[in-house]
Coordinates of C-alpha atoms in Angstrom, one line a residue:
M1 CA 0.0 0.0 0.0
M2 CA 1.8 3.1 -1.3
T3 CA 0.1 6.4 -1.0
Q4 CA 0.6 10.1 -0.3
S5 CA -2.6 10.3 1.6
M6 CA -3.4 9.3 5.2
N7 CA -7.1 9.3 6.1
A8 CA -9.7 7.2 7.7
Q9 CA -9.9 4.7 5.0
S10 CA -6.2 4.2 4.6
R11 CA -5.8 3.8 8.4
R12 CA -8.4 0.9 8.4
E13 CA -6.6 -0.7 5.4
A14 CA -3.4 -0.4 7.3
L15 CA -4.8 -2.2 10.3
D16 CA -6.2 -4.8 8.1
A17 CA -2.9 -5.4 6.5
M18 CA -0.9 -5.4 9.7
A19 CA -3.2 -8.2 11.0
E20 CA -3.0 -10.2 7.8
E21 CA 0.8 -10.0 7.1
R22 CA 3.7 -10.9 9.3
L23 CA 5.7 -7.7 9.8
D24 CA 9.4 -7.7 10.1
V25 CA 9.2 -4.7 12.6
L26 CA 6.3 -3.4 14.7
V27 CA 6.9 0.0 16.2
I28 CA 5.0 1.0 19.3
G29 CA 4.8 4.8 19.6
G30 CA 3.9 7.6 17.2
G31 CA 6.1 10.3 18.4
V32 CA 9.3 11.5 16.6
T33 CA 11.4 8.6 17.6
G34 CA 8.7 5.9 16.7
A35 CA 8.0 7.8 13.4
G36 CA 11.7 7.9 12.7
I37 CA 12.1 4.2 13.4
G38 CA 9.3 3.4 11.0
L39 CA 11.0 5.4 8.3
D40 CA 14.4 3.9 8.9
A41 CA 13.0 0.3 8.7
V42 CA 11.0 0.9 5.6
T43 CA 14.2 2.4 3.9
R44 CA 15.9 -0.9 4.5
G45 CA 13.1 -2.8 2.6
L46 CA 11.7 -4.2 5.8
R47 CA 7.9 -4.7 6.3
V48 CA 7.0 -2.3 9.1
G49 CA 4.0 -1.0 11.0
V50 CA 3.8 1.9 13.4
V51 CA 0.9 2.1 16.0
E52 CA 0.1 5.1 18.3
A53 CA -2.5 4.9 21.2
Q54 CA -3.4 8.6 20.8
D55 CA -2.9 10.9 17.7
W56 CA 0.5 11.3 16.0
A57 CA 2.8 13.5 18.0
S58 CA 0.2 14.1 20.6
G59 CA 2.6 13.6 23.4
T60 CA 6.0 15.0 24.0
S61 CA 6.8 15.4 20.2
S62 CA 4.1 18.2 19.7
R63 CA 5.0 20.0 23.0
S64 CA 8.7 20.8 22.6
S65 CA 10.5 24.1 22.3
K66 CA 10.3 23.6 18.4
L67 CA 14.1 23.8 18.3
V68 CA 16.5 21.7 16.1
H69 CA 19.9 22.5 17.8
G70 CA 23.2 21.1 18.9
G71 CA 22.9 22.0 22.6
L72 CA 25.2 24.7 23.7
R73 CA 25.0 23.5 27.3
Y74 CA 26.7 20.2 26.4
L75 CA 29.8 22.2 25.5
Q76 CA 30.1 23.2 29.1
Q77 CA 30.3 19.4 29.9
F78 CA 32.9 19.0 27.2
D79 CA 30.7 16.5 25.4
F80 CA 32.0 17.6 21.9
K81 CA 30.9 14.3 20.2
L82 CA 27.3 14.8 21.2
V83 CA 27.2 18.4 20.1
F84 CA 28.8 17.4 16.8
E85 CA 26.4 14.7 16.1
A86 CA 23.4 16.9 17.0
L87 CA 24.7 19.8 14.8
H88 CA 25.1 17.6 11.8
E89 CA 21.7 16.1 12.3
R90 CA 20.6 19.7 12.1
E91 CA 22.3 20.1 8.9
H92 CA 20.8 17.1 7.3
L93 CA 17.3 18.4 8.1
L94 CA 18.1 21.9 6.9
D95 CA 19.8 20.7 3.8
T96 CA 18.2 17.5 2.6
L97 CA 15.6 15.9 4.8
A98 CA 13.1 18.7 5.6
P99 CA 14.2 22.2 4.4
H100 CA 10.5 23.2 4.2
L101 CA 10.0 22.4 7.9
V102 CA 13.2 23.4 9.4
R103 CA 14.4 27.0 9.3
P104 CA 17.4 28.9 10.7
V105 CA 16.8 31.2 13.7
S106 CA 19.1 33.4 15.6
F107 CA 19.4 33.9 19.4
L108 CA 21.1 36.5 21.5
Y109 CA 23.2 35.1 24.4
P110 CA 23.1 37.9 26.9
L111 CA 26.3 39.3 28.7
H112 CA 26.0 40.7 32.1
T113 CA 29.6 41.7 32.8
K114 CA 31.7 43.7 30.5
Y115 CA 35.1 41.9 30.5
V116 CA 34.7 38.5 32.1
E117 CA 32.0 36.8 30.2
R118 CA 32.7 37.7 26.6
P119 CA 35.9 35.7 26.0
Y120 CA 34.3 32.7 27.7
V121 CA 31.1 32.9 25.7
T122 CA 32.9 33.6 22.5
A123 CA 35.0 30.5 22.9
G124 CA 31.9 28.3 23.5
V125 CA 29.9 29.8 20.6
G126 CA 32.9 29.8 18.3
L127 CA 33.5 26.1 19.0
Y128 CA 29.7 25.5 18.3
D129 CA 30.0 27.2 14.9
T130 CA 33.2 25.3 14.1
L131 CA 31.6 21.9 14.9
A132 CA 28.7 22.7 12.8
R133 CA 30.9 23.4 9.8
L134 CA 33.3 20.4 10.0
G135 CA 32.4 18.2 7.0
S136 CA 29.2 20.2 6.3
R137 CA 28.1 21.2 2.9
R138 CA 25.8 23.8 4.3
G139 CA 27.9 25.4 6.9
A140 CA 28.2 28.8 5.1
S141 CA 24.5 29.3 5.0
M142 CA 24.4 29.5 8.8
P143 CA 26.3 32.7 9.7
F144 CA 29.0 32.9 12.3
H145 CA 28.2 34.3 15.6
K146 CA 28.2 38.2 16.1
H147 CA 29.0 40.5 19.0
Y148 CA 26.9 43.2 20.1
T149 CA 27.2 46.1 22.5
A150 CA 24.3 47.1 24.8
Q151 CA 23.3 49.6 22.0
G152 CA 23.5 46.9 19.4
V153 CA 21.3 44.6 21.6
L154 CA 18.6 47.3 21.5
E155 CA 18.8 47.5 17.7
E156 CA 18.5 43.7 17.3
F157 CA 15.8 43.3 20.2
P158 CA 14.2 46.6 20.9
S159 CA 12.1 45.2 23.7
A160 CA 15.1 44.5 25.8
K161 CA 15.4 46.5 29.0
A162 CA 18.2 49.0 28.7
D163 CA 20.0 47.7 31.8
S164 CA 19.2 44.0 31.3
M165 CA 22.5 43.2 29.6
V166 CA 25.8 44.9 28.7
G167 CA 25.9 43.2 25.4
A168 CA 25.3 39.9 23.7
V169 CA 26.6 37.3 21.3
K170 CA 24.2 36.2 18.5
Y171 CA 24.4 32.7 17.3
W172 CA 22.2 30.6 15.0
D173 CA 20.2 27.4 15.3
A174 CA 17.0 26.3 13.8
T175 CA 13.2 25.9 14.6
V176 CA 10.7 23.4 13.4
D177 CA 7.0 22.7 13.8
D178 CA 7.5 19.5 15.9
A179 CA 4.2 17.9 15.1
R180 CA 4.4 18.5 11.4
L181 CA 7.9 16.9 11.4
V182 CA 6.4 13.8 13.0
L183 CA 3.5 13.8 10.4
A184 CA 6.0 14.1 7.6
L185 CA 8.0 11.2 8.9
I186 CA 4.8 9.0 9.2
R187 CA 3.5 10.1 5.8
T188 CA 6.9 9.3 4.1
T189 CA 6.9 5.9 5.8
V190 CA 3.5 5.1 4.4
Q191 CA 4.4 6.6 1.0
L192 CA 7.3 4.1 0.9
G193 CA 5.1 1.1 1.7
G194 CA 4.9 1.1 5.6
Y195 CA 1.7 0.8 7.6
A196 CA 0.6 3.4 10.2
A197 CA -2.4 3.5 12.5
N198 CA -3.1 6.2 15.1
R199 CA -5.7 5.8 17.9
T200 CA -4.6 2.1 18.2
R201 CA -3.8 0.9 21.7
V202 CA -1.5 -2.1 22.5
D203 CA -3.2 -4.2 25.0
E204 CA -0.9 -7.3 25.1
L205 CA 2.5 -8.4 23.7
T206 CA 2.2 -11.9 22.3
K207 CA 5.0 -14.5 22.8
D208 CA 5.8 -17.7 20.9
A209 CA 6.4 -21.1 22.5
D210 CA 9.9 -20.1 23.6
G211 CA 8.7 -17.0 25.4
R212 CA 10.0 -14.6 22.7
V213 CA 7.8 -11.5 21.9
N214 CA 6.4 -12.0 18.5
G215 CA 3.7 -9.3 18.1
A216 CA 0.9 -7.5 19.9
V217 CA -2.8 -7.6 20.4
V218 CA -4.2 -4.0 19.6
T219 CA -7.4 -2.3 20.0
D220 CA -8.7 0.1 17.3
L221 CA -9.9 2.7 19.6
E222 CA -12.2 4.1 17.0
T223 CA -14.3 0.9 16.7
G224 CA -13.3 -1.1 19.7
E225 CA -12.2 -4.0 17.4
Q226 CA -9.2 -6.0 18.5
R227 CA -6.6 -7.4 16.1
T228 CA -3.4 -9.5 16.4
I229 CA -0.3 -8.3 14.7
R230 CA 2.6 -10.7 14.3
A231 CA 6.2 -9.4 13.9
G232 CA 9.8 -10.5 13.8
V233 CA 10.7 -7.9 16.5
V234 CA 8.8 -5.3 18.3
I235 CA 10.5 -1.9 18.9
A236 CA 9.0 0.2 21.8
A237 CA 9.6 4.0 21.4
A238 CA 7.1 5.0 24.1
G239 CA 8.7 7.9 25.8
V240 CA 7.3 8.4 29.2
W241 CA 5.2 5.2 28.8
T242 CA 8.4 3.1 28.4
E243 CA 8.1 1.2 31.6
Q244 CA 4.4 0.5 31.1
T245 CA 5.1 -0.9 27.7
Q246 CA 7.9 -3.1 28.9
D247 CA 5.4 -4.4 31.6
L248 CA 3.2 -5.7 28.8
A249 CA 6.0 -8.3 28.1
D250 CA 6.6 -9.1 31.9
A251 CA 10.1 -7.8 31.2
E252 CA 12.6 -8.3 34.1
G253 CA 14.9 -6.0 32.4
G254 CA 14.5 -2.9 30.3
L255 CA 14.9 0.8 30.7
K256 CA 13.9 3.1 33.6
V257 CA 12.3 6.5 32.8
L258 CA 11.2 9.4 34.8
A259 CA 9.0 12.2 33.6
S260 CA 9.9 15.9 33.8
K261 CA 7.5 18.6 32.9
G262 CA 8.3 21.6 30.7
I263 CA 5.7 24.3 29.8
H264 CA 5.7 27.1 27.2
I265 CA 3.5 30.2 26.8
V266 CA 2.6 31.7 23.4
V267 CA 2.2 35.5 22.9
P268 CA 1.6 37.6 19.7
R269 CA 4.6 38.5 17.5
E270 CA 3.8 42.2 17.8
R271 CA 3.8 42.1 21.6
I272 CA 7.6 41.8 21.7
K273 CA 9.7 43.9 19.3
G274 CA 12.8 42.0 18.0
G275 CA 14.1 40.1 15.0
T276 CA 16.0 37.5 16.9
G277 CA 15.4 35.1 19.9
V278 CA 17.0 35.3 23.3
I279 CA 18.3 32.5 25.5
L280 CA 18.3 33.1 29.2
Q281 CA 19.9 30.9 32.0
T282 CA 17.6 30.4 35.0
E283 CA 18.1 28.7 38.3
K284 CA 16.0 25.6 37.1
S285 CA 16.4 25.4 33.3
V286 CA 17.1 27.4 30.2
L287 CA 14.5 29.8 29.1
F288 CA 14.1 30.6 25.4
I289 CA 12.2 33.5 23.8
I290 CA 11.7 32.1 20.4
P291 CA 10.3 33.8 17.3
W292 CA 7.9 31.3 15.8
S293 CA 5.6 31.9 12.9
R294 CA 3.3 34.8 13.9
Y295 CA 4.1 34.4 17.5
W296 CA 6.7 34.1 20.3
I297 CA 7.1 30.9 22.1
I298 CA 8.6 31.4 25.7
G299 CA 9.8 28.4 27.9
T300 CA 10.6 26.2 29.4
T301 CA 10.4 24.8 32.9
D302 CA 11.9 21.6 34.1
T303 CA 10.1 20.0 37.1
P304 CA 9.6 16.3 38.3
Y305 CA 6.1 15.1 37.3
E306 CA 4.1 12.2 38.9
Q307 CA 0.6 12.8 37.6
D308 CA -1.4 11.6 34.5
L309 CA 1.1 11.1 31.7
T310 CA -1.5 11.6 28.9
H311 CA -2.7 15.2 29.6
P312 CA 0.1 17.3 31.4
V313 CA -1.0 20.9 31.7
A314 CA 0.5 24.2 32.8
T315 CA -0.2 25.4 36.3
S316 CA -0.8 28.9 37.4
A317 CA 2.8 28.7 39.2
D318 CA 4.4 27.5 36.0
I319 CA 3.0 30.4 34.0
D320 CA 4.1 32.8 36.7
Y321 CA 7.7 31.4 36.6
V322 CA 8.0 31.8 32.8
L323 CA 6.5 35.4 32.9
E324 CA 8.8 36.4 35.7
H325 CA 11.9 35.2 34.0
A326 CA 11.0 36.6 30.6
N327 CA 10.0 39.9 32.1
A328 CA 13.4 40.2 33.7
I329 CA 14.7 41.4 30.3
L330 CA 11.6 42.9 28.7
D331 CA 11.0 46.7 28.9
E332 CA 7.2 46.2 28.7
P333 CA 6.4 43.2 31.1
L334 CA 4.1 40.5 29.7
T335 CA 0.9 39.9 31.6
R336 CA -1.6 37.0 31.6
D337 CA -3.7 39.1 29.2
D338 CA -0.9 38.9 26.5
I339 CA -1.0 35.0 26.6
L340 CA -2.6 33.4 23.6
G341 CA -2.2 29.9 24.9
T342 CA 0.0 27.5 26.7
F343 CA 1.2 23.9 26.3
A344 CA 3.0 21.4 28.6
G345 CA 5.0 18.4 27.6
L346 CA 6.9 15.6 29.4
R347 CA 10.5 14.8 28.9
P348 CA 11.4 11.1 29.3
L349 CA 14.5 11.3 31.4
L350 CA 16.5 8.2 31.1
Q351 CA 17.8 6.8 34.4
P352 CA 21.3 5.3 34.8
G353 CA 21.5 1.6 34.0
T354 CA 18.8 -0.8 33.1
K355 CA 16.2 -2.7 35.2
G356 CA 17.3 -6.1 36.4
D357 CA 21.1 -5.5 36.0
E358 CA 21.1 -6.9 32.5
P359 CA 24.6 -7.7 30.9
A360 CA 26.2 -4.8 29.2
Q361 CA 26.4 -6.5 25.8
S362 CA 22.5 -6.4 25.5
T363 CA 22.5 -2.5 25.7
K364 CA 23.6 0.2 23.4
V365 CA 24.3 3.4 25.3
S366 CA 24.6 6.9 24.1
R367 CA 25.1 10.1 26.0
E368 CA 21.4 10.9 25.2
H369 CA 19.7 7.7 24.4
T370 CA 19.8 4.0 25.2
V371 CA 18.6 0.9 23.2
T372 CA 18.3 -2.4 25.1
E373 CA 16.5 -5.7 24.7
A374 CA 13.9 -5.5 27.5
A375 CA 12.7 -9.0 26.8
P376 CA 13.4 -11.5 24.1
G377 CA 12.0 -10.0 20.9
L378 CA 11.2 -6.6 22.5
V379 CA 13.6 -3.8 21.9
T380 CA 13.2 -0.5 23.8
I381 CA 14.7 2.8 23.1
A382 CA 14.5 5.9 25.4
G383 CA 16.1 9.2 26.0
G384 CA 17.4 11.5 23.2
K385 CA 15.8 14.6 21.8
L386 CA 14.0 15.8 18.8
T387 CA 17.1 16.9 16.8
T388 CA 18.7 13.4 17.0
Y389 CA 15.6 11.4 16.2
R390 CA 17.2 10.0 13.0
V391 CA 20.4 8.7 14.8
M392 CA 18.2 7.1 17.5
A393 CA 16.1 5.4 14.8
E394 CA 19.1 4.1 13.2
D395 CA 20.6 2.8 16.3
A396 CA 17.2 1.1 17.2
V397 CA 16.9 -0.7 13.9
D398 CA 20.5 -1.7 13.7
F399 CA 20.2 -3.2 17.2
A400 CA 16.8 -5.0 16.4
I401 CA 18.0 -6.7 13.3
G402 CA 21.5 -7.4 14.4
A403 CA 24.9 -6.1 13.4
E404 CA 25.3 -8.6 10.4
R405 CA 22.0 -7.9 8.8
A406 CA 22.4 -4.1 9.5
K407 CA 25.5 -4.2 7.3
E408 CA 23.6 -5.9 4.5
L409 CA 20.6 -3.5 4.9
P410 CA 22.2 -0.2 6.0
S411 CA 19.9 2.8 6.8
L412 CA 19.1 5.2 3.9
T413 CA 17.7 8.0 6.0
T414 CA 20.5 10.5 5.6
K415 CA 19.5 10.7 1.9
T416 CA 15.7 10.1 2.1
P417 CA 14.0 13.5 1.9
L418 CA 10.7 13.7 3.9
I419 CA 7.4 14.2 1.9
G420 CA 7.3 17.8 0.7
A421 CA 11.0 18.3 0.5
V422 CA 11.8 17.5 -3.1
G423 CA 10.8 20.5 -5.2
Y424 CA 10.2 22.7 -2.3
E425 CA 12.7 25.3 -3.4
T426 CA 11.2 25.4 -6.9
Y427 CA 7.8 26.2 -5.6
Q428 CA 9.4 28.7 -3.3
R429 CA 10.8 30.7 -6.3
R430 CA 7.3 30.6 -7.8
A431 CA 5.6 31.9 -4.7
D432 CA 4.7 35.3 -6.1
T433 CA 3.2 33.7 -9.1
I434 CA 1.2 31.3 -7.0
A435 CA 0.0 34.1 -4.8
E436 CA -1.2 36.1 -7.8
Q437 CA -2.9 33.1 -9.5
F438 CA -4.9 32.1 -6.4
G439 CA -5.6 35.5 -4.9
L440 CA -3.5 34.8 -1.9
T441 CA -0.9 37.0 0.1
R442 CA 2.7 36.2 -0.3
F443 CA 2.7 35.6 3.5
M444 CA 0.0 33.0 3.2
V445 CA 1.9 31.2 0.4
D446 CA 5.0 31.2 2.5
H447 CA 3.0 29.9 5.5
M448 CA 1.7 27.0 3.4
L449 CA 5.1 26.3 1.8
H450 CA 6.6 26.1 5.3
R451 CA 3.9 23.5 6.3
Y452 CA 3.5 21.5 3.1
G453 CA 6.6 22.2 1.0
A454 CA 6.2 20.5 -2.4
M455 CA 2.9 19.0 -1.4
L456 CA 1.4 22.6 -1.9
P457 CA 0.0 21.7 -5.4
Q458 CA -2.3 19.1 -3.7
L459 CA -3.9 21.9 -1.7
L460 CA -4.1 24.2 -4.7
K461 CA -5.9 21.5 -6.8
M462 CA -8.4 21.2 -3.9
V463 CA -9.0 25.1 -4.2
Q464 CA -9.3 24.9 -8.0
E465 CA -12.0 22.1 -7.7
R466 CA -13.7 24.0 -4.9
P467 CA -13.0 27.8 -4.7
D468 CA -14.5 28.4 -1.2
L469 CA -11.6 26.3 0.2
G470 CA -9.3 29.1 -0.9
R471 CA -10.8 31.4 1.7
P472 CA -9.2 32.1 5.1
L473 CA -11.1 30.8 8.1
E474 CA -13.1 33.5 9.4
H475 CA -12.0 33.4 13.0
A476 CA -8.4 32.1 12.3
P477 CA -7.4 33.8 9.1
G478 CA -3.9 32.4 9.5
Y479 CA -5.1 29.3 7.9
L480 CA -7.1 28.5 4.7
R481 CA -10.2 26.3 4.7
A482 CA -8.2 24.0 2.4
E483 CA -5.9 23.2 5.1
I484 CA -8.8 21.8 7.2
A485 CA -9.9 19.6 4.3
Y486 CA -6.3 18.5 3.7
A487 CA -5.9 17.5 7.3
C488 CA -8.8 15.1 6.9
T489 CA -8.0 13.8 3.4
H490 CA -4.1 13.5 3.5
E491 CA -2.9 13.9 7.1
G492 CA -4.9 11.3 9.0
A493 CA -7.0 13.6 11.3
L494 CA -9.9 11.6 12.7
H495 CA -11.4 14.2 15.2
L496 CA -11.9 17.9 15.6
E497 CA -9.3 17.8 18.4
D498 CA -6.7 16.3 16.0
I499 CA -7.2 19.4 13.7
M500 CA -7.1 22.0 16.5
V501 CA -4.1 20.5 18.3
T502 CA -1.6 19.0 15.9
R503 CA -2.6 19.6 12.2
T504 CA -2.9 23.3 13.1
R505 CA -1.9 24.8 16.5
L506 CA -5.1 26.8 16.9
T507 CA -5.6 25.5 20.4
Y508 CA -2.8 27.8 21.7
E509 CA -2.2 30.1 18.6
V510 CA -5.6 31.9 19.0
K511 CA -7.3 33.3 22.2
R512 CA -10.0 30.9 23.6
H513 CA -8.2 27.9 22.1
G514 CA -9.5 28.9 18.7
R515 CA -13.1 28.1 19.8
D516 CA -14.6 30.9 17.7
A517 CA -13.2 29.1 14.6
V518 CA -14.7 25.7 15.7
P519 CA -18.0 25.8 14.0
E520 CA -16.6 26.4 10.6
I521 CA -13.8 23.8 11.1
A522 CA -16.2 21.2 12.5
S523 CA -18.5 21.6 9.4
L524 CA -15.6 21.2 7.1
A525 CA -14.4 18.1 9.0
A526 CA -17.9 16.6 9.1
E527 CA -18.1 16.9 5.3
Y528 CA -14.7 15.3 4.7
L529 CA -14.9 12.6 7.5
G530 CA -18.6 11.8 6.9
W531 CA -19.9 13.0 10.2
D532 CA -23.7 13.4 10.7
D533 CA -25.0 16.4 12.8
A534 CA -24.9 14.4 16.1
R535 CA -21.3 13.3 15.6
R536 CA -20.3 16.9 14.7
E537 CA -21.9 18.2 17.9
A538 CA -20.3 15.5 20.0
E539 CA -16.9 16.5 18.6
I540 CA -17.5 20.1 19.3
A541 CA -18.7 19.3 22.9
S542 CA -15.6 17.1 23.4
Y543 CA -13.2 19.8 22.3
E544 CA -15.1 22.5 24.5
A545 CA -14.8 20.2 27.5
R546 CA -11.0 19.9 26.9
C547 CA -10.5 23.6 26.6
E548 CA -12.6 24.3 29.7
A549 CA -10.6 21.7 31.6
E550 CA -7.2 23.0 30.6
D551 CA -8.2 26.6 31.5
E552 CA -9.3 25.4 34.9
A553 CA -6.1 23.5 35.3
A554 CA -4.1 26.6 34.5
R555 CA -5.7 28.3 37.6
Q556 CA -4.4 25.7 39.9
L557 CA -1.1 26.2 41.8
D558 CA 0.1 22.6 41.7
D559 CA 0.3 19.6 39.4
A560 CA -2.0 17.3 41.4
S561 CA -4.8 20.0 41.4
A562 CA -4.2 20.8 37.8
A563 CA -4.3 17.1 36.7
A564 CA -7.5 16.7 38.7
A565 CA -9.1 19.6 36.8
R566 CA -7.9 18.3 33.5
A567 CA -9.4 14.9 34.2
H568 CA -12.9 16.3 34.1
A569 CA -12.7 16.1 30.3
A570 CA -12.9 12.7 28.9
D571 CA -10.6 11.5 26.0
V572 CA -12.3 12.2 22.7
V573 CA -12.6 8.7 21.6
D574 CA -14.6 8.0 24.8
A575 CA -16.7 11.3 24.5
V576 CA -17.9 10.5 21.0
R577 CA -18.0 6.6 21.1
E578 CA -21.8 6.3 21.6
V579 CA -22.5 8.7 18.7
H580 CA -19.8 7.1 16.6
A581 CA -21.2 3.6 17.2
G582 CA -24.7 4.8 16.3

């Protein structure tokens, strides 16, 4: 099954195929790591399926700082190899794999003393630039760092307090829409012949007569139907759910993971005057003020988390923390009224060693991630970060198929562009012509190229066939109506929530979680997903309940109270099940 489209029908077909065929690799987890593993496996010619209990990227991989970066902080720990690896993965994404999704962005590194800091920071950032350029074809396109005086800082970032820094060093990294990166990985996997099904929960790991894991019993959460999937090896890329997934195999060994919560706030671009981002050191974490699309994303926090893993939320205390530290350098302090939305994610913090004191030869350890055989036939990977997903995926598949077979079937992911990458620059050069032909602004065309790359003609064809899709959404004019239709027909959206949270980011890009735009969006989704009036109203009610629960959670002071408030809204598949079944 090779297709550029992911939709409700292709999902059902994928589940049927996974149940009928014996896969080489079954991947559990639809975040960036699991999606990357699926793509890596399919490029080797393996039969692969990827299943995800929620929506694609709905966990950690849609709630990051949106950065593709080497990690300046690791230079302070003299981990040059790790920084080099991450910087070169950044270059792969910028140059070949996803130039439409990943874009350069600059940051100011503030200096607070006139003479002591500058040489130290210069040495670190200079090494960062050098490591990025070693062996890189693209190095020259990412400028070297620059130095600024206090006056120069105000010219680069006019919203800075006059006395907040004595100068700064500007360096370059990159940003990405993390959820769209995951969607691109999954869609590319499907395009190359892999199978993928979201809203598919793994209930049991099956074993053969020798006790080796040989597949899984899964439930299609849309219908309640169970299927058994057989596979040569199962790879769990479950993030903060790693230990729960290992428990399905009664694994005595495996990885130990703890969750740490990080939150971000989103404010309008016009609220802060500046053409560059800022990185700030805090007592608990690093705080970024990041220019992103039409907004600024500000975060993050780093706090232990022991509540519900599915729906982490920002508390009032979290929001106050971010505001306080951002306002330390802003001449016009941000207030709660400036915030368009918030989001919270959980980092899977890999703990030292493995469960059960397994022998060292069964584990591959990196500074950032670890791959191990948690039980015979079950490979687990955890740790790492968004930037190095491709390396993690390659390590996981190499480990799963064994060194000898990995040499015969090496990964091809360094030279496999993601869907939308090939031809992107050509359409970028034609942006003015496209804008004129379809009556769009150049900004809108750039926005769509950034989201869809060379897949843009698919959306334009939809507009040609149905001109009303070429209109912006009335209450969310940053998106065209065609983008909602496309989310349903090509990007695997099954629910209104999927569109609001991951296919677009309206849940935190627009005040009130984008609820003013919901009637129009729900009507389009109903048309393309075949909902009747009762189903459409149930989807709206479910999203409204989610928004109200998140707002109530944001008024709480601690994680336990916030989690309790968020729990008042049921998962969307539960909220609409009765209507769906009818």
